[in-house]
Each structure stands twice: as structure tokens, then as C-alpha cells.
mmCIF file of C-alpha atoms in Angstrom:
data_model
loop_
_atom_site.group_PDB
_atom_site.id
_atom_site.type_symbol
_atom_site.label_atom_id
_atom_site.label_comp_id
_atom_site.label_asym_id
_atom_site.label_seq_id
_atom_site.Cartn_x
_atom_site.Cartn_y
_atom_site.Cartn_z
ATOM 1 C CA UNK A 4 24.641 29.320 4.139
ATOM 2 C CA UNK A 5 24.450 25.571 3.469
ATOM 3 C CA UNK A 6 20.830 25.646 4.869
ATOM 4 C CA UNK A 7 20.239 28.984 2.586
ATOM 5 C CA UNK A 8 20.801 26.642 -0.147
ATOM 6 C CA UNK A 9 18.988 23.857 0.404
ATOM 7 C CA UNK A 10 16.153 25.588 0.694
ATOM 8 C CA UNK A 11 16.406 27.082 -2.094
ATOM 9 C CA UNK A 12 17.095 24.389 -4.229
ATOM 10 C CA UNK A 13 14.461 22.721 -2.410
ATOM 11 C CA UNK A 14 11.904 25.329 -3.998
ATOM 12 C CA UNK A 15 13.398 25.567 -6.966
ATOM 13 C CA UNK A 16 12.597 21.699 -7.464
ATOM 14 C CA UNK A 17 9.157 22.435 -6.640
ATOM 15 C CA UNK A 18 8.300 25.254 -8.997
ATOM 16 C CA UNK A 19 6.806 24.448 -11.865
ATOM 17 C CA UNK A 20 8.341 25.176 -15.773
ATOM 18 C CA UNK A 21 7.688 28.660 -17.163
ATOM 19 C CA UNK A 22 6.220 29.588 -20.932
ATOM 20 C CA UNK A 23 9.655 31.739 -22.344
ATOM 21 C CA UNK A 24 11.360 30.845 -20.027
ATOM 22 C CA UNK A 25 14.730 28.661 -20.067
ATOM 23 C CA UNK A 26 14.390 25.648 -17.695
ATOM 24 C CA UNK A 27 16.730 24.368 -14.690
ATOM 25 C CA UNK A 28 17.496 21.267 -14.128
ATOM 26 C CA UNK A 29 15.625 21.553 -10.574
ATOM 27 C CA UNK A 30 12.427 22.835 -12.725
ATOM 28 C CA UNK A 31 12.601 19.755 -15.525
ATOM 29 C CA UNK A 32 13.277 17.442 -12.206
ATOM 30 C CA UNK A 33 10.244 18.578 -10.747
ATOM 31 C CA UNK A 34 7.648 18.288 -14.260
ATOM 32 C CA UNK A 35 8.811 15.122 -14.128
ATOM 33 C CA UNK A 36 8.348 13.865 -10.395
ATOM 34 C CA UNK A 37 4.763 15.744 -10.237
ATOM 35 C CA UNK A 38 3.719 13.854 -13.692
ATOM 36 C CA UNK A 39 4.672 10.469 -11.887
ATOM 37 C CA UNK A 40 2.551 11.575 -8.525
ATOM 38 C CA UNK A 41 -0.496 12.385 -10.740
ATOM 39 C CA UNK A 42 0.162 9.242 -12.778
ATOM 40 C CA UNK A 43 0.778 6.219 -9.793
ATOM 41 C CA UNK A 44 1.340 2.948 -11.824
ATOM 42 C CA UNK A 45 -0.524 1.352 -8.350
ATOM 43 C CA UNK A 46 -3.486 3.315 -7.614
ATOM 44 C CA UNK A 47 -3.720 3.885 -3.625
ATOM 45 C CA UNK A 48 -0.414 2.990 -3.161
ATOM 46 C CA UNK A 49 2.174 5.898 -1.209
ATOM 47 C CA UNK A 50 4.550 6.836 -3.619
ATOM 48 C CA UNK A 51 7.935 7.931 -2.977
ATOM 49 C CA UNK A 52 9.499 10.254 -6.501
ATOM 50 C CA UNK A 53 12.654 10.978 -6.596
ATOM 51 C CA UNK A 54 15.163 12.267 -9.886
ATOM 52 C CA UNK A 55 18.202 11.208 -10.503
ATOM 53 C CA UNK A 56 21.082 13.918 -10.712
ATOM 54 C CA UNK A 57 21.451 15.310 -14.543
ATOM 55 C CA UNK A 58 24.074 16.973 -16.178
ATOM 56 C CA UNK A 59 25.026 20.227 -14.414
ATOM 57 C CA UNK A 60 26.094 21.784 -17.682
ATOM 58 C CA UNK A 61 22.821 21.204 -19.389
ATOM 59 C CA UNK A 62 21.292 24.348 -21.256
ATOM 60 C CA UNK A 63 18.154 24.603 -22.767
ATOM 61 C CA UNK A 64 16.608 26.964 -25.190
ATOM 62 C CA UNK A 65 13.517 29.010 -23.614
ATOM 63 C CA UNK A 66 10.690 27.584 -24.356
ATOM 64 C CA UNK A 67 7.609 29.785 -25.204
ATOM 65 C CA UNK A 68 4.851 27.007 -24.630
ATOM 66 C CA UNK A 69 4.138 24.999 -21.372
ATOM 67 C CA UNK A 70 6.586 21.616 -21.728
ATOM 68 C CA UNK A 71 4.317 18.523 -20.837
ATOM 69 C CA UNK A 72 5.888 15.385 -19.132
ATOM 70 C CA UNK A 73 4.987 11.461 -20.514
ATOM 71 C CA UNK A 74 6.243 7.789 -19.775
ATOM 72 C CA UNK A 75 8.012 7.099 -23.486
ATOM 73 C CA UNK A 76 6.057 3.854 -24.170
ATOM 74 C CA UNK A 77 3.754 4.103 -21.706
ATOM 75 C CA UNK A 78 5.346 1.547 -19.266
ATOM 76 C CA UNK A 79 5.630 3.226 -15.757
ATOM 77 C CA UNK A 80 6.093 -0.603 -13.469
ATOM 78 C CA UNK A 81 9.612 -0.686 -11.594
ATOM 79 C CA UNK A 82 11.647 1.201 -9.246
ATOM 80 C CA UNK A 83 13.224 3.024 -11.835
ATOM 81 C CA UNK A 84 10.961 5.210 -14.595
ATOM 82 C CA UNK A 85 12.060 7.930 -17.038
ATOM 83 C CA UNK A 86 10.044 10.776 -17.824
ATOM 84 C CA UNK A 87 10.415 12.503 -20.936
ATOM 85 C CA UNK A 88 9.775 16.230 -21.016
ATOM 86 C CA UNK A 89 8.946 17.998 -23.942
ATOM 87 C CA UNK A 90 8.838 21.692 -25.501
ATOM 88 C CA UNK A 91 6.034 21.686 -27.749
ATOM 89 C CA UNK A 92 7.720 24.855 -29.751
ATOM 90 C CA UNK A 93 8.249 24.239 -33.191
ATOM 91 C CA UNK A 94 12.056 22.315 -32.958
ATOM 92 C CA UNK A 95 11.867 22.074 -29.240
ATOM 93 C CA UNK A 96 13.604 19.662 -27.652
ATOM 94 C CA UNK A 97 12.798 16.558 -25.733
ATOM 95 C CA UNK A 98 14.643 16.050 -22.101
ATOM 96 C CA UNK A 99 14.653 12.148 -20.279
ATOM 97 C CA UNK A 100 14.300 12.426 -16.663
ATOM 98 C CA UNK A 101 15.452 9.400 -15.310
ATOM 99 C CA UNK A 102 13.459 8.789 -11.429
ATOM 100 C CA UNK A 103 13.519 6.458 -8.720
ATOM 101 C CA UNK A 104 9.971 5.399 -7.562
ATOM 102 C CA UNK A 105 8.791 3.839 -4.382
ATOM 103 C CA UNK A 106 5.014 2.643 -4.033
ATOM 104 C CA UNK A 107 4.278 1.396 -0.167
ATOM 105 C CA UNK A 108 1.248 -1.098 -0.568
ATOM 106 C CA UNK A 109 -0.628 -3.746 2.311
ATOM 107 C CA UNK A 110 1.030 -6.974 1.272
ATOM 108 C CA UNK A 111 0.228 -10.588 2.677
ATOM 109 C CA UNK A 112 3.942 -12.023 4.347
ATOM 110 C CA UNK A 113 3.905 -15.724 5.560
ATOM 111 C CA UNK A 114 4.213 -15.521 9.653
ATOM 112 C CA UNK A 115 5.458 -19.662 9.664
ATOM 113 C CA UNK A 116 7.343 -21.646 7.542
ATOM 114 C CA UNK A 117 4.384 -22.981 5.149
ATOM 115 C CA UNK A 118 5.151 -26.619 2.742
ATOM 116 C CA UNK A 119 4.130 -27.660 -0.222
ATOM 117 C CA UNK A 120 0.117 -28.317 -0.560
ATOM 118 C CA UNK A 121 -0.617 -25.893 1.826
ATOM 119 C CA UNK A 122 -3.790 -23.439 2.248
ATOM 120 C CA UNK A 123 -3.875 -20.346 3.232
ATOM 121 C CA UNK A 124 -5.378 -19.242 6.569
ATOM 122 C CA UNK A 125 -5.749 -15.948 8.188
ATOM 123 C CA UNK A 126 -3.364 -16.973 10.886
ATOM 124 C CA UNK A 127 -0.346 -18.617 8.259
ATOM 125 C CA UNK A 128 -0.157 -14.428 6.884
ATOM 126 C CA UNK A 129 0.023 -11.295 8.131
ATOM 127 C CA UNK A 130 -0.457 -7.651 6.337
ATOM 128 C CA UNK A 131 3.027 -5.418 5.829
ATOM 129 C CA UNK A 132 3.455 -2.215 4.031
ATOM 130 C CA UNK A 133 6.216 -3.183 1.329
ATOM 131 C CA UNK A 134 7.237 -1.154 -1.576
ATOM 132 C CA UNK A 135 5.948 -3.002 -4.788
ATOM 133 C CA UNK A 136 7.432 -0.887 -7.211
ATOM 134 C CA UNK A 137 10.328 -3.585 -6.616
ATOM 135 C CA UNK A 138 8.408 -6.740 -7.219
ATOM 136 C CA UNK A 139 9.363 -8.054 -9.885
ATOM 137 C CA UNK A 140 7.062 -11.318 -9.372
ATOM 138 C CA UNK A 141 3.602 -9.160 -8.240
ATOM 139 C CA UNK A 142 2.340 -9.546 -4.654
ATOM 140 C CA UNK A 143 -0.974 -10.126 -3.153
ATOM 141 C CA UNK A 144 -3.032 -7.471 -1.153
ATOM 142 C CA UNK A 145 -5.666 -10.031 0.960
ATOM 143 C CA UNK A 146 -7.072 -13.229 0.940
ATOM 144 C CA UNK A 147 -9.871 -12.638 -0.804
ATOM 145 C CA UNK A 148 -6.665 -13.309 -3.697
ATOM 146 C CA UNK A 149 -5.953 -16.849 -2.903
ATOM 147 C CA UNK A 150 -9.192 -18.032 -1.417
ATOM 148 C CA UNK A 151 -9.446 -22.042 -1.879
ATOM 149 C CA UNK A 152 -5.475 -22.057 -3.687
ATOM 150 C CA UNK A 153 -3.224 -23.699 -2.310
ATOM 151 C CA UNK A 154 0.987 -23.422 -2.238
ATOM 152 C CA UNK A 155 3.002 -24.626 -5.282
ATOM 153 C CA UNK A 156 6.102 -24.923 -3.085
ATOM 154 C CA UNK A 157 7.520 -24.008 0.305
ATOM 155 C CA UNK A 158 7.688 -20.803 1.768
ATOM 156 C CA UNK A 159 9.523 -19.313 4.523
ATOM 157 C CA UNK A 160 8.428 -16.703 7.462
ATOM 158 C CA UNK A 161 8.605 -13.442 6.524
ATOM 159 C CA UNK A 162 8.146 -14.344 2.484
ATOM 160 C CA UNK A 163 5.741 -12.160 0.989
ATOM 161 C CA UNK A 164 3.314 -13.831 -1.390
ATOM 162 C CA UNK A 165 3.367 -13.477 -4.903
ATOM 163 C CA UNK A 166 0.769 -15.168 -7.466
ATOM 164 C CA UNK A 167 3.062 -17.529 -9.129
ATOM 165 C CA UNK A 168 3.716 -19.524 -5.278
ATOM 166 C CA UNK A 169 0.234 -20.727 -5.827
ATOM 167 C CA UNK A 170 -1.141 -24.005 -7.266
ATOM 168 C CA UNK A 171 -4.339 -24.904 -7.887
ATOM 169 C CA UNK A 172 -7.570 -24.714 -5.659
ATOM 170 C CA UNK A 173 -7.921 -26.900 -2.788
ATOM 171 C CA UNK A 174 -8.928 -30.337 -2.897
ATOM 172 C CA UNK A 175 -9.716 -30.172 0.848
ATOM 173 C CA UNK A 176 -10.987 -27.466 2.662
ATOM 174 C CA UNK A 177 -11.340 -27.425 6.583
ATOM 175 C CA UNK A 178 -14.240 -28.617 7.607
ATOM 176 C CA UNK A 179 -15.294 -30.217 4.562
ATOM 177 C CA UNK A 180 -16.523 -34.102 5.215
ATOM 178 C CA UNK A 181 -13.370 -36.364 3.763
ATOM 179 C CA UNK A 182 -13.769 -40.085 2.636
ATOM 180 C CA UNK A 183 -10.201 -41.548 5.046
ATOM 181 C CA UNK A 184 -8.238 -44.079 3.646
ATOM 182 C CA UNK A 185 -6.206 -46.496 5.385
ATOM 183 C CA UNK A 186 -4.181 -49.543 5.087
ATOM 184 C CA UNK A 187 -4.181 -52.154 7.892
ATOM 185 C CA UNK A 188 -2.034 -55.517 7.330
ATOM 186 C CA UNK A 189 -3.034 -55.134 3.753
ATOM 187 C CA UNK A 190 -6.611 -54.745 3.407
ATOM 188 C CA UNK A 191 -7.877 -51.020 2.438
ATOM 189 C CA UNK A 192 -10.053 -49.441 4.717
ATOM 190 C CA UNK A 193 -12.246 -46.498 4.113
ATOM 191 C CA UNK A 194 -14.136 -44.462 7.177
ATOM 192 C CA UNK A 195 -15.809 -40.984 6.795
ATOM 193 C CA UNK A 196 -14.041 -37.863 8.841
ATOM 194 C CA UNK A 197 -13.929 -34.226 8.465
ATOM 195 C CA UNK A 198 -10.866 -32.013 7.429
ATOM 196 C CA UNK A 199 -9.112 -30.395 10.038
ATOM 197 C CA UNK A 200 -7.153 -28.199 7.370
ATOM 198 C CA UNK A 201 -6.598 -27.304 3.737
ATOM 199 C CA UNK A 202 -4.601 -28.085 1.355
ATOM 200 C CA UNK A 203 -4.208 -29.154 -2.291
ATOM 201 C CA UNK A 204 -2.931 -33.205 -3.554
ATOM 202 C CA UNK A 205 -0.281 -34.132 -1.510
ATOM 203 C CA UNK A 206 -1.091 -31.479 1.402
ATOM 204 C CA UNK A 207 -0.731 -32.965 5.431
ATOM 205 C CA UNK A 208 -3.729 -32.253 6.738
ATOM 206 C CA UNK A 209 -5.512 -33.522 10.126
ATOM 207 C CA UNK A 210 -8.595 -35.321 10.107
ATOM 208 C CA UNK A 211 -11.367 -36.546 12.655
ATOM 209 C CA UNK A 212 -12.910 -40.120 12.645
ATOM 210 C CA UNK A 213 -16.535 -39.275 12.353
ATOM 211 C CA UNK A 214 -17.098 -43.158 14.199
ATOM 212 C CA UNK A 215 -14.504 -43.165 16.572
ATOM 213 C CA UNK A 216 -13.501 -39.213 17.297
ATOM 214 C CA UNK A 217 -9.601 -40.003 16.791
ATOM 215 C CA UNK A 218 -8.040 -37.497 15.065
ATOM 216 C CA UNK A 219 -5.284 -38.618 12.590
ATOM 217 C CA UNK A 220 -2.384 -37.089 10.477
ATOM 218 C CA UNK A 221 -2.962 -37.810 6.887
ATOM 219 C CA UNK A 222 -2.290 -36.270 3.305
ATOM 220 C CA UNK A 223 -4.884 -35.230 0.776
ATOM 221 C CA UNK A 224 -5.225 -37.607 -1.982
ATOM 222 C CA UNK A 225 -7.951 -36.256 -4.335
ATOM 223 C CA UNK A 226 -11.079 -34.390 -4.019
ATOM 224 C CA UNK A 227 -12.848 -34.792 -0.464
ATOM 225 C CA UNK A 228 -10.278 -37.992 -0.479
ATOM 226 C CA UNK A 229 -7.552 -38.388 2.414
ATOM 227 C CA UNK A 230 -5.041 -41.045 3.153
ATOM 228 C CA UNK A 231 -4.087 -41.784 6.886
ATOM 229 C CA UNK A 232 -0.134 -41.589 7.399
ATOM 230 C CA UNK A 233 1.489 -44.853 9.031
#
């Protein structure tokens, strides 16, 4: 009997409202859910939409016209969305149907701890499917969106990258020719080298001295310029 009742509810939930009938809660919910699926806030996302429980005592007049649906204010982002279902008859009614919405997209997640000023390479992140409807600070879907950017703050492994976590463009890129600055016994020395990492001002990178071939720890000081860490 329980299975039969559940099946009957599922069937009713998927049926559209019929003109001239008094719509049940299940029919109203079905209209709202279908509208949401037909108008995804994030195109291409895998959506899961469920209606919140409604007052079982609800009784509406029959609707001669075909009920329509829409989102008040046009705002559909977030894990909770309200869809208004309206009867177009003269003196008709409008019901607001609360929905829970999940939108799954592939986003970039850090694979290891990263420090402020670090540039991001392919091995620093990996793709995971996450519910982006609950990500109020946004997300980043691919490396092309952050090319040349550095981190504005340190991040733990497993952090979903968001636009607000990024600083300006990197001052040094992996493979760039750089000027290596060093201070030896109070004397400033300059040498030419090659960056073995990427980063913004203040980021730590490895560099190779072009003359000696020695690999050194350095800090990015400006565009194309690094200072050796003693």
C-alpha cells in the first residue's frame, strides 16, 4: 500500500495542470519544478530540483486557463528558489512554490596547500563535481579563467577556487628570463637566470642562475625580478 501511494504521488507530481481543474499541491509543485528545469540558472549544470512541503489544506478555485510559472524578480541563483505559479483567469490566483535546487558543475579544487602569491599550474588543482548553487562566492571551472593570476591568500588542500581568492597577474612566469638580485656582505649583486616557477610579488619561486646553473630560492620583487633568499 505504501509503494502504491508513493507511486500515485510520483505520477501526480509529474502531471501538468489541466485547464478547468483545481490543481492539487502535487500538480502545482510539478509545474514549478518543470519550470526550473526548463530555465536553469547555470546552463549545462546537472540539476536536482525538489519542492518543499506545502500546506495540505490548500484549496484553489479551478483554473479555466493554463497556469503559468515564473520567478519573482527574475532571480534564480542559490539553493532555495521560489517559483510563482499563476492562474491567468480574471480574478485568478498566484501560488508561490518554494524549491530546493542543486546545480552540479565541474569546478577546480586545490590538490595541495598553496601560499599567497603562488601562481596556479595544472598539478595544483583538479576537477570535481560540486553543487555550485550553494557557492555564494562563485567558482572557477577551468585553468583558462585564471591564466597568469596569483593567489591573494593561502589556501588549504581541497579548497574550491573562487574569483575572490585571486590577486593580480603574475609578475614572473615559469621559464621567464629574470634578473636575480642578491646581497653578499652588503654588496648588491645582479645575475641573469631562469624562473622555475610562477608567482606574483612576494611569492617564493625557484630560479636557476644562467651562468653557474645553480638553483636558488628567491622571492619575486617585481616584474621579471627576484631576490635570493639567504
